């Protein structure tokens, strides 16, 4: 699992970890963005939440992950990007993955002023609907309020690895790989 605030680079790093371990990457953000593009019912619900910087309901995202985990390609493992984001999601994941060995959780930590700088840059390049300045502030607040408790949850289980994400993409990848090997 890769957990980090918006702009920490967890999506990019999750892709790299998944490629290195030859397992699929499951990104709830990507699934939701695809649903928005296809204008499905799920997409319509998700779009409003995303635009406001709020989280989509635990029930919806947990169902999406459950559905994805039922695919055969997740048998030998998988990388989760952007899930779980709340304690409720972490507990639901426990139930879903009962059959697996203990998870490894990587927290990608980046100082807030650097996150704001990166997201400002991404807004002009990727044109994401949730990279507007006001939305970014809300997403950072949501991260502190809803997602940081998830880190404590895994920390008490000794499953948490914290990596300094304030470095080049390659350096962060090296740090994550080294930590996972240990
Ligand atoms: P991300 O690409 O992971 O930054 O996700 C973008 C947006 O999708 C978030 O700001 C939420 O609105 C929504 N989202 C993605 N993953 C989750 C999740 N696990 N729980 C709730 N909302 C999510």
Short mmCIF file of C-alpha atoms and ligand atoms in Angstrom, two decimals, residues 6-7 10 27-30 32-33 46 49-51 53-58 61-62 65 81-86 89 122 128 130 139, ligand 1:
data_model
loop_
_atom_site.label_atom_id
_atom_site.label_comp_id
_atom_site.label_asym_id
_atom_site.label_seq_id
_atom_site.Cartn_x
_atom_site.Cartn_y
_atom_site.Cartn_z
CA UNK A 6 -1.94 14.64 -2.62
CA UNK A 7 1.17 15.51 -4.60
CA UNK A 10 2.40 7.95 -4.62
CA UNK A 27 -5.62 2.95 -7.86
CA UNK A 28 -9.03 4.05 -6.62
CA UNK A 29 -8.35 7.56 -7.97
CA UNK A 30 -7.71 6.13 -11.46
CA UNK A 32 -12.92 6.98 -10.28
CA UNK A 33 -11.41 9.20 -12.99
CA UNK A 46 -17.57 10.79 -7.84
CA UNK A 49 -16.79 14.76 -4.41
CA UNK A 50 -13.57 15.04 -6.36
CA UNK A 51 -14.21 18.60 -7.47
CA UNK A 53 -11.67 17.75 -2.68
CA UNK A 54 -13.81 15.48 -0.53
CA UNK A 55 -13.63 11.72 -0.24
CA UNK A 56 -16.02 9.46 -2.10
CA UNK A 57 -18.00 7.30 0.38
CA UNK A 58 -16.24 4.40 2.07
CA UNK A 61 -14.62 2.78 -2.88
CA UNK A 62 -14.58 -0.40 -0.81
CA UNK A 65 -11.63 -2.47 -4.48
CA UNK A 81 -2.55 3.37 -4.50
CA UNK A 82 -4.85 5.78 -2.65
CA UNK A 83 -6.71 3.16 -0.65
CA UNK A 84 -7.32 2.90 2.29
CA UNK A 85 -7.84 6.58 3.07
CA UNK A 86 -9.97 6.21 6.22
CA UNK A 89 -11.58 1.52 4.65
CA UNK A 122 0.44 19.53 -12.07
CA UNK A 128 -6.99 17.65 -13.06
CA UNK A 130 -9.09 18.62 -8.15
CA UNK A 139 -7.59 17.68 0.15
P1 LIG B 1 -6.09 10.34 -5.94
O1 LIG B 1 -5.87 10.22 -7.39
O2 LIG B 1 -5.71 9.10 -5.18
O3 LIG B 1 -5.47 11.57 -5.34
O4 LIG B 1 -7.67 10.50 -5.72
C1 LIG B 1 -8.38 11.59 -6.26
C2 LIG B 1 -9.73 11.76 -5.59
O5 LIG B 1 -10.52 10.57 -5.76
C3 LIG B 1 -9.70 11.97 -4.08
O6 LIG B 1 -9.47 13.31 -3.72
C4 LIG B 1 -11.09 11.49 -3.68
O7 LIG B 1 -12.09 12.44 -4.01
C5 LIG B 1 -11.27 10.28 -4.58
N1 LIG B 1 -10.73 9.04 -3.97
C6 LIG B 1 -9.68 8.28 -4.43
N2 LIG B 1 -9.44 7.24 -3.62
C7 LIG B 1 -10.35 7.33 -2.61
C8 LIG B 1 -10.60 6.57 -1.44
N3 LIG B 1 -9.85 5.50 -1.12
N4 LIG B 1 -11.62 6.97 -0.63
C9 LIG B 1 -12.38 8.03 -0.93
N5 LIG B 1 -12.19 8.81 -2.00
C10 LIG B 1 -11.18 8.48 -2.85
#
